[in-house]
Amino acid sequence: MERVKLQLFLFIASFLVVSRSSFCVLGFNVPSIFIFGDSIFDAGNNHYNTNCTAQADFSPYGSNFFHRPTGRFTNGRTVADFISEFIGIPLQKPYLEAKLDLVNGNRKEYPSNGINFASAGGGVLPQTNRQMGVTPIQHQLQQFKTLVQQNHITKKQIEQSLFFFESGSNDIFSYFHPLDAPTLNPDAYVQSMLTQATNFVDQICKLGARRIALFSLGPVGCIPARILLHGAPVSKCYGKMNKMVKNYNMGLENFGKTIPTKYPGSFAVYGDVYKTVQIFRANPKRYGFSDVTDACCGDGTLGGLLQCGKEGYKLCANPNEYMFWDYFHPSEHTYKLVSKALWSGTHYRIRPVNLKTLANMSTNIQQ
């Protein structure tokens, strides 16, 4: 344990030394958060994309907090929302909503608290769910770059902001889909995912990002929608799928460790969502869950045969006692617990430091 603590201290110390920035604890010096990923983070981008069929812009999505559908694929707030609240800044608007506001003259500039580029159904591989009209991370990156090039986002804002990245669940789920026969073996497929994910983070760092949070995938093999896949077990998680998830997560974490050396002045943390969720599943009552298997909203076995809100769906009486809101996505209660673990959790949940510590690192860029 002492060796681990020493290594952690030396790692952070070396980051402070090689950085072109000087860091000190002055409170949450985070003016904005830029968010990239899939339905775990999507705050409504797909709603503004008329060509997209992956939607959650109908009841009962959003019913337990916003009291209306917002495009979020849950009954309330997501991790990005909770972290914004912890920091004390407004929730980020979806990029396409903010862009439409400018086009319609409802506002003169993009929000100063950051922008959410995430698109439900998107992946790290450009071809994942392309037929659904979703926005993969490559296109999300280009949207961000365009705003930078047009001076809607300044260099100073980039350097002071937090960057959230989470994507890959849809790629792995698609690998097992009967309509999309894979041409690569599992290891090669995961490696192709990591190539795209690390290239994305590389580009963000080259644009000047200083503080990056890389969130692992959760146990995708445990979602109720696994019953839609041929050969997936009903009584337990899908082991083959979770193995790919863990291999991807390990690669993402290892890449994050290289960022301070590869990009002096930049720093990355790795949020271990997978282990955090598995802890909830192992001791559900302790965390307020009565059901960590079935979807609260849906129909059929595990509630996984029908999307929440579609004709014939059923809704549980106590959504926040369920780990899963719908056949793919966690409930707001699950997101809140995950957010707390990432915000102030120990090295077991997020490393090398938690998001609260990351938010306390204030940058004073020396030109």
GROMACS .gro file of C-alpha atoms in nm:
model
  367
    1MET     CA    1   0.000   0.000   0.000
    2GLU     CA    2   0.282   0.242   0.088
    3ARG     CA    3   0.447   0.170  -0.247
    4VAL     CA    4   0.122   0.249  -0.428
    5LYS     CA    5   0.090   0.577  -0.237
    6LEU     CA    6   0.450   0.668  -0.320
    7GLN     CA    7   0.399   0.590  -0.690
    8LEU     CA    8   0.083   0.802  -0.692
    9PHE     CA    9   0.265   1.092  -0.528
   10LEU     CA   10   0.556   1.072  -0.771
   11PHE     CA   11   0.319   1.051  -1.068
   12ILE     CA   12   0.130   1.366  -0.973
   13ALA     CA   13   0.449   1.544  -0.871
   14SER     CA   14   0.611   1.468  -1.205
   15PHE     CA   15   0.303   1.601  -1.380
   16LEU     CA   16   0.328   1.928  -1.190
   17VAL     CA   17   0.696   1.961  -1.273
   18VAL     CA   18   0.677   1.893  -1.646
   19SER     CA   19   0.361   2.100  -1.693
   20ARG     CA   20   0.380   2.436  -1.865
   21SER     CA   21   0.097   2.529  -1.630
   22SER     CA   22   0.122   2.601  -1.262
   23PHE     CA   23  -0.140   2.429  -1.049
   24CYS     CA   24  -0.270   2.519  -0.708
   25VAL     CA   25  -0.579   2.445  -0.502
   26LEU     CA   26  -0.804   2.749  -0.527
   27GLY     CA   27  -1.149   2.592  -0.543
   28PHE     CA   28  -1.330   2.464  -0.849
   29ASN     CA   29  -1.167   2.659  -1.128
   30VAL     CA   30  -1.385   2.493  -1.391
   31PRO     CA   31  -1.579   2.735  -1.611
   32SER     CA   32  -1.704   2.465  -1.844
   33ILE     CA   33  -1.723   2.097  -1.930
   34PHE     CA   34  -1.706   1.953  -2.282
   35ILE     CA   35  -1.871   1.613  -2.310
   36PHE     CA   36  -1.822   1.346  -2.574
   37GLY     CA   37  -1.971   0.999  -2.598
   38ASP     CA   38  -2.293   0.805  -2.634
   39SER     CA   39  -2.628   0.763  -2.458
   40ILE     CA   40  -2.463   0.755  -2.115
   41PHE     CA   41  -2.399   1.128  -2.165
   42ASP     CA   42  -2.640   1.236  -2.440
   43ALA     CA   43  -2.851   1.526  -2.314
   44GLY     CA   44  -3.068   1.551  -2.624
   45ASN     CA   45  -2.848   1.587  -2.931
   46ASN     CA   46  -3.031   1.307  -3.110
   47HIS     CA   47  -3.360   1.490  -3.064
   48TYR     CA   48  -3.229   1.774  -3.282
   49ASN     CA   49  -3.102   1.536  -3.548
   50THR     CA   50  -3.408   1.467  -3.761
   51ASN     CA   51  -3.234   1.179  -3.939
   52CYS     CA   52  -3.164   0.991  -3.615
   53THR     CA   53  -3.383   0.699  -3.504
   54ALA     CA   54  -3.217   0.652  -3.161
   55GLN     CA   55  -3.445   0.871  -2.951
   56ALA     CA   56  -3.556   0.923  -2.592
   57ASP     CA   57  -3.759   1.238  -2.652
   58PHE     CA   58  -4.086   1.091  -2.532
   59SER     CA   59  -4.251   0.996  -2.204
   60PRO     CA   60  -4.165   0.854  -1.952
   61TYR     CA   61  -3.798   0.947  -2.011
   62GLY     CA   62  -3.698   1.232  -1.779
   63SER     CA   63  -4.010   1.185  -1.566
   64ASN     CA   64  -3.850   1.164  -1.221
   65PHE     CA   65  -3.643   1.485  -1.227
   66PHE     CA   66  -3.710   1.708  -1.525
   67HIS     CA   67  -4.076   1.592  -1.536
   68ARG     CA   68  -4.055   1.588  -1.914
   69PRO     CA   69  -3.845   1.410  -2.177
   70THR     CA   70  -3.516   1.591  -2.247
   71GLY     CA   71  -3.354   1.341  -2.479
   72ARG     CA   72  -3.162   1.182  -2.192
   73PHE     CA   73  -3.192   0.803  -2.191
   74THR     CA   74  -3.286   0.778  -1.825
   75ASN     CA   75  -3.551   0.898  -1.580
   76GLY     CA   76  -3.350   1.201  -1.470
   77ARG     CA   77  -2.992   1.327  -1.463
   78THR     CA   78  -2.676   1.167  -1.598
   79VAL     CA   79  -2.323   1.158  -1.456
   80ALA     CA   80  -2.229   1.472  -1.651
   81ASP     CA   81  -2.527   1.652  -1.497
   82PHE     CA   82  -2.440   1.551  -1.141
   83ILE     CA   83  -2.074   1.648  -1.177
   84SER     CA   84  -2.179   1.988  -1.313
   85GLU     CA   85  -2.400   2.032  -1.006
   86PHE     CA   86  -2.114   1.931  -0.773
   87ILE     CA   87  -1.891   2.193  -0.937
   88GLY     CA   88  -2.164   2.453  -0.935
   89ILE     CA   89  -2.214   2.528  -1.304
   90PRO     CA   90  -2.533   2.494  -1.515
   91LEU     CA   91  -2.601   2.172  -1.705
   92GLN     CA   92  -2.451   2.168  -2.053
   93LYS     CA   93  -2.677   2.213  -2.354
   94PRO     CA   94  -2.664   1.964  -2.640
   95TYR     CA   95  -2.449   2.100  -2.923
   96LEU     CA   96  -2.728   2.082  -3.180
   97GLU     CA   97  -2.967   2.272  -2.951
   98ALA     CA   98  -2.711   2.545  -2.887
   99LYS     CA   99  -2.636   2.569  -3.259
  100LEU     CA  100  -3.006   2.601  -3.340
  101ASP     CA  101  -3.041   2.878  -3.080
  102LEU     CA  102  -2.775   3.077  -3.262
  103VAL     CA  103  -2.928   3.014  -3.604
  104ASN     CA  104  -3.270   3.126  -3.479
  105GLY     CA  105  -3.124   3.432  -3.308
  106ASN     CA  106  -3.224   3.318  -2.959
  107ARG     CA  107  -2.870   3.378  -2.837
  108LYS     CA  108  -2.559   3.547  -2.974
  109GLU     CA  109  -2.293   3.301  -2.861
  110TYR     CA  110  -2.247   2.945  -2.743
  111PRO     CA  111  -2.294   2.874  -2.369
  112SER     CA  112  -1.997   2.959  -2.148
  113ASN     CA  113  -2.046   2.652  -1.926
  114GLY     CA  114  -1.949   2.402  -2.197
  115ILE     CA  115  -2.127   2.192  -2.456
  116ASN     CA  116  -2.249   1.834  -2.473
  117PHE     CA  117  -2.163   1.663  -2.804
  118ALA     CA  118  -2.264   1.308  -2.702
  119SER     CA  119  -2.495   1.108  -2.927
  120ALA     CA  120  -2.690   0.802  -2.814
  121GLY     CA  121  -2.615   0.498  -3.025
  122GLY     CA  122  -2.281   0.635  -3.143
  123GLY     CA  123  -1.953   0.455  -3.095
  124VAL     CA  124  -1.578   0.486  -3.127
  125LEU     CA  125  -1.598   0.304  -3.459
  126PRO     CA  126  -1.749   0.523  -3.735
  127GLN     CA  127  -1.962   0.240  -3.873
  128THR     CA  128  -2.137   0.154  -3.544
  129ASN     CA  129  -2.513   0.213  -3.581
  130ARG     CA  130  -2.450   0.432  -3.885
  131GLN     CA  131  -2.788   0.328  -4.025
  132MET     CA  132  -2.954   0.494  -3.724
  133GLY     CA  133  -2.817   0.837  -3.808
  134VAL     CA  134  -2.616   0.873  -3.487
  135THR     CA  135  -2.303   1.087  -3.442
  136PRO     CA  136  -1.980   0.890  -3.380
  137ILE     CA  137  -1.696   1.044  -3.180
  138GLN     CA  138  -1.508   1.138  -3.497
  139HIS     CA  139  -1.794   1.368  -3.600
  140GLN     CA  140  -1.830   1.498  -3.244
  141LEU     CA  141  -1.463   1.592  -3.254
  142GLN     CA  142  -1.512   1.775  -3.583
  143GLN     CA  143  -1.807   1.967  -3.435
  144PHE     CA  144  -1.583   2.077  -3.149
  145LYS     CA  145  -1.294   2.167  -3.384
  146THR     CA  146  -1.526   2.380  -3.595
  147LEU     CA  147  -1.629   2.585  -3.293
  148VAL     CA  148  -1.263   2.632  -3.202
  149GLN     CA  149  -1.175   2.739  -3.556
  150GLN     CA  150  -1.465   2.986  -3.555
  151ASN     CA  151  -1.344   3.130  -3.220
  152HIS     CA  152  -1.661   3.027  -3.038
  153ILE     CA  153  -1.435   2.839  -2.797
  154THR     CA  154  -1.111   3.009  -2.694
  155LYS     CA  155  -0.774   2.856  -2.613
  156LYS     CA  156  -0.803   2.981  -2.256
  157GLN     CA  157  -1.143   2.815  -2.212
  158ILE     CA  158  -1.009   2.486  -2.347
  159GLU     CA  159  -0.715   2.498  -2.106
  160GLN     CA  160  -0.938   2.567  -1.804
  161SER     CA  161  -1.221   2.323  -1.883
  162LEU     CA  162  -1.284   1.960  -1.801
  163PHE     CA  163  -1.323   1.712  -2.087
  164PHE     CA  164  -1.537   1.400  -2.038
  165PHE     CA  165  -1.508   1.098  -2.266
  166GLU     CA  166  -1.710   0.776  -2.256
  167SER     CA  167  -1.782   0.559  -2.560
  168GLY     CA  168  -1.760   0.198  -2.676
  169SER     CA  169  -2.064   0.018  -2.532
  170ASN     CA  170  -2.252   0.032  -2.861
  171ASP     CA  171  -1.953  -0.101  -3.053
  172ILE     CA  172  -1.925  -0.405  -2.828
  173PHE     CA  173  -2.299  -0.470  -2.822
  174SER     CA  174  -2.303  -0.450  -3.203
  175TYR     CA  175  -2.025  -0.707  -3.220
  176PHE     CA  176  -2.267  -0.967  -3.086
  177HIS     CA  177  -2.567  -0.853  -3.288
  178PRO     CA  178  -2.690  -1.127  -3.524
  179LEU     CA  179  -2.736  -0.880  -3.811
  180ASP     CA  180  -2.377  -0.755  -3.794
  181ALA     CA  181  -2.149  -1.055  -3.830
  182PRO     CA  182  -1.799  -0.946  -3.715
  183THR     CA  183  -1.503  -0.977  -3.949
  184LEU     CA  184  -1.245  -0.942  -3.667
  185ASN     CA  185  -1.181  -1.165  -3.367
  186PRO     CA  186  -1.264  -1.010  -3.027
  187ASP     CA  187  -0.908  -0.896  -2.948
  188ALA     CA  188  -0.859  -0.735  -3.288
  189TYR     CA  189  -1.197  -0.567  -3.264
  190VAL     CA  190  -1.117  -0.419  -2.923
  191GLN     CA  191  -0.782  -0.301  -3.055
  192SER     CA  192  -0.956  -0.125  -3.344
  193MET     CA  193  -1.181   0.045  -3.088
  194LEU     CA  194  -0.882   0.157  -2.881
  195THR     CA  195  -0.712   0.297  -3.190
  196GLN     CA  196  -1.009   0.523  -3.253
  197ALA     CA  197  -1.058   0.617  -2.887
  198THR     CA  198  -0.693   0.707  -2.829
  199ASN     CA  199  -0.678   0.904  -3.151
  200PHE     CA  200  -0.976   1.104  -3.031
  201VAL     CA  201  -0.808   1.186  -2.699
  202ASP     CA  202  -0.484   1.269  -2.882
  203GLN     CA  203  -0.669   1.527  -3.089
  204ILE     CA  204  -0.835   1.680  -2.783
  205CYS     CA  205  -0.497   1.715  -2.612
  206LYS     CA  206  -0.343   1.871  -2.923
  207LEU     CA  207  -0.621   2.131  -2.916
  208GLY     CA  208  -0.508   2.227  -2.566
  209ALA     CA  209  -0.716   2.019  -2.326
  210ARG     CA  210  -0.548   2.008  -1.984
  211ARG     CA  211  -0.785   1.804  -1.769
  212ILE     CA  212  -0.938   1.493  -1.923
  213ALA     CA  213  -1.162   1.235  -1.757
  214LEU     CA  214  -1.174   0.897  -1.929
  215PHE     CA  215  -1.469   0.690  -1.809
  216SER     CA  216  -1.461   0.315  -1.845
  217LEU     CA  217  -1.748   0.120  -1.993
  218GLY     CA  218  -1.984  -0.040  -1.746
  219PRO     CA  219  -2.062  -0.413  -1.748
  220VAL     CA  220  -2.241  -0.409  -2.083
  221GLY     CA  221  -2.292  -0.784  -2.065
  222CYS     CA  222  -2.529  -0.733  -1.771
  223ILE     CA  223  -2.780  -0.497  -1.936
  224PRO     CA  224  -3.135  -0.631  -1.984
  225ALA     CA  225  -3.107  -0.589  -2.363
  226ARG     CA  226  -2.861  -0.879  -2.376
  227ILE     CA  227  -3.163  -1.105  -2.423
  228LEU     CA  228  -3.197  -0.958  -2.772
  229LEU     CA  229  -2.872  -1.132  -2.868
  230HIS     CA  230  -2.845  -1.489  -2.985
  231GLY     CA  231  -2.684  -1.712  -2.724
  232ALA     CA  232  -2.676  -1.457  -2.443
  233PRO     CA  233  -2.769  -1.601  -2.101
  234VAL     CA  234  -3.073  -1.471  -1.915
  235SER     CA  235  -2.987  -1.579  -1.562
  236LYS     CA  236  -2.641  -1.421  -1.555
  237CYS     CA  237  -2.431  -1.158  -1.730
  238TYR     CA  238  -2.290  -1.227  -2.076
  239GLY     CA  239  -1.932  -1.322  -1.996
  240LYS     CA  240  -1.793  -1.298  -2.351
  241MET     CA  241  -1.922  -0.944  -2.381
  242ASN     CA  242  -1.787  -0.835  -2.043
  243LYS     CA  243  -1.447  -0.980  -2.129
  244MET     CA  244  -1.426  -0.749  -2.429
  245VAL     CA  245  -1.540  -0.459  -2.212
  246LYS     CA  246  -1.266  -0.525  -1.957
  247ASN     CA  247  -0.999  -0.550  -2.226
  248TYR     CA  248  -1.112  -0.218  -2.375
  249ASN     CA  249  -1.119  -0.056  -2.032
  250MET     CA  250  -0.768  -0.176  -1.953
  251GLY     CA  251  -0.636  -0.033  -2.279
  252LEU     CA  252  -0.808   0.299  -2.216
  253GLU     CA  253  -0.663   0.326  -1.866
  254ASN     CA  254  -0.313   0.241  -1.984
  255PHE     CA  255  -0.336   0.510  -2.250
  256GLY     CA  256  -0.451   0.765  -1.993
  257LYS     CA  257  -0.133   0.708  -1.793
  258THR     CA  258   0.079   0.821  -2.089
  259ILE     CA  259  -0.090   1.158  -2.137
  260PRO     CA  260   0.117   1.371  -1.891
  261THR     CA  261   0.437   1.257  -2.060
  262LYS     CA  262   0.304   1.265  -2.414
  263TYR     CA  263   0.139   1.605  -2.368
  264PRO     CA  264   0.320   1.805  -2.098
  265GLY     CA  265   0.065   2.022  -1.924
  266SER     CA  266  -0.220   1.775  -1.972
  267PHE     CA  267  -0.350   1.527  -1.717
  268ALA     CA  268  -0.599   1.240  -1.734
  269VAL     CA  269  -0.795   1.048  -1.475
  270TYR     CA  270  -0.958   0.711  -1.530
  271GLY     CA  271  -1.302   0.652  -1.380
  272ASP     CA  272  -1.357   0.283  -1.315
  273VAL     CA  273  -1.731   0.269  -1.375
  274TYR     CA  274  -1.715  -0.106  -1.436
  275LYS     CA  275  -1.588  -0.195  -1.088
  276THR     CA  276  -1.812   0.065  -0.927
  277VAL     CA  277  -2.128  -0.081  -1.083
  278GLN     CA  278  -2.022  -0.435  -0.996
  279ILE     CA  279  -1.991  -0.329  -0.631
  280PHE     CA  280  -2.352  -0.207  -0.644
  281ARG     CA  281  -2.463  -0.536  -0.800
  282ALA     CA  282  -2.284  -0.738  -0.532
  283ASN     CA  283  -2.453  -0.557  -0.243
  284PRO     CA  284  -2.772  -0.398  -0.381
  285LYS     CA  285  -2.957  -0.329  -0.056
  286ARG     CA  286  -2.666  -0.127   0.080
  287TYR     CA  287  -2.701   0.111  -0.213
  288GLY     CA  288  -3.080   0.132  -0.214
  289PHE     CA  289  -3.155  -0.116  -0.492
  290SER     CA  290  -3.435  -0.371  -0.486
  291ASP     CA  291  -3.355  -0.493  -0.839
  292VAL     CA  292  -3.020  -0.490  -1.020
  293THR     CA  293  -3.125  -0.720  -1.305
  294ASP     CA  294  -3.446  -0.600  -1.470
  295ALA     CA  295  -3.532  -0.278  -1.648
  296CYS     CA  296  -3.780  -0.059  -1.464
  297CYS     CA  297  -3.934   0.050  -1.793
  298GLY     CA  298  -3.984  -0.192  -2.081
  299ASP     CA  299  -4.144  -0.529  -2.137
  300GLY     CA  300  -4.068  -0.898  -2.170
  301THR     CA  301  -3.791  -1.099  -2.008
  302LEU     CA  302  -3.579  -0.869  -1.787
  303GLY     CA  303  -3.778  -0.581  -1.936
  304GLY     CA  304  -3.529  -0.608  -2.218
  305LEU     CA  305  -3.746  -0.686  -2.520
  306LEU     CA  306  -3.901  -0.342  -2.566
  307GLN     CA  307  -3.771   0.012  -2.537
  308CYS     CA  308  -3.920   0.220  -2.260
  309GLY     CA  309  -4.204   0.438  -2.386
  310LYS     CA  310  -4.288   0.224  -2.687
  311GLU     CA  311  -4.637   0.080  -2.722
  312GLY     CA  312  -4.695  -0.195  -2.469
  313TYR     CA  313  -4.425  -0.087  -2.221
  314LYS     CA  314  -4.463  -0.135  -1.847
  315LEU     CA  315  -4.326   0.093  -1.575
  316CYS     CA  316  -4.215  -0.010  -1.226
  317ALA     CA  317  -4.350   0.168  -0.918
  318ASN     CA  318  -4.013   0.279  -0.775
  319PRO     CA  319  -3.769   0.364  -1.058
  320ASN     CA  320  -3.480   0.462  -0.833
  321GLU     CA  321  -3.482   0.123  -0.663
  322TYR     CA  322  -3.381  -0.025  -0.998
  323MET     CA  323  -3.027  -0.025  -1.131
  324PHE     CA  324  -3.158  -0.013  -1.488
  325TRP     CA  325  -3.412   0.241  -1.609
  326ASP     CA  326  -3.460   0.086  -1.953
  327TYR     CA  327  -3.317  -0.207  -2.143
  328PHE     CA  328  -2.981  -0.036  -2.201
  329HIS     CA  329  -2.942   0.243  -1.948
  330PRO     CA  330  -2.903   0.302  -1.574
  331SER     CA  331  -3.155   0.483  -1.357
  332GLU     CA  332  -3.088   0.829  -1.218
  333HIS     CA  333  -3.018   0.669  -0.880
  334THR     CA  334  -2.743   0.458  -1.034
  335TYR     CA  335  -2.597   0.762  -1.209
  336LYS     CA  336  -2.600   0.955  -0.882
  337LEU     CA  337  -2.412   0.681  -0.699
  338VAL     CA  338  -2.159   0.652  -0.982
  339SER     CA  339  -2.116   1.031  -0.984
  340LYS     CA  340  -2.042   1.042  -0.612
  341ALA     CA  341  -1.786   0.763  -0.652
  342LEU     CA  342  -1.614   0.949  -0.937
  343TRP     CA  343  -1.632   1.286  -0.763
  344SER     CA  344  -1.487   1.199  -0.424
  345GLY     CA  345  -1.408   0.827  -0.443
  346THR     CA  346  -1.089   0.645  -0.361
  347HIS     CA  347  -0.823   0.511  -0.597
  348TYR     CA  348  -1.034   0.196  -0.640
  349ARG     CA  349  -1.312   0.399  -0.808
  350ILE     CA  350  -1.112   0.665  -0.996
  351ARG     CA  351  -0.737   0.717  -1.036
  352PRO     CA  352  -0.482   0.861  -0.995
  353VAL     CA  353  -0.704   1.130  -0.839
  354ASN     CA  354  -1.080   1.184  -0.820
  355LEU     CA  355  -1.280   1.447  -1.007
  356LYS     CA  356  -1.300   1.675  -0.704
  357THR     CA  357  -0.920   1.689  -0.694
  358LEU     CA  358  -0.906   1.734  -1.071
  359ALA     CA  359  -1.152   2.024  -1.047
  360ASN     CA  360  -0.936   2.179  -0.776
  361MET     CA  361  -0.634   2.187  -1.005
  362SER     CA  362  -0.649   2.540  -1.138
  363THR     CA  363  -0.446   2.629  -1.443
  364ASN     CA  364  -0.247   2.946  -1.484
  365ILE     CA  365  -0.116   2.916  -1.839
  366GLN     CA  366   0.215   3.086  -1.897
  367GLN     CA  367   0.222   3.228  -2.246
   0.00000   0.00000   0.00000
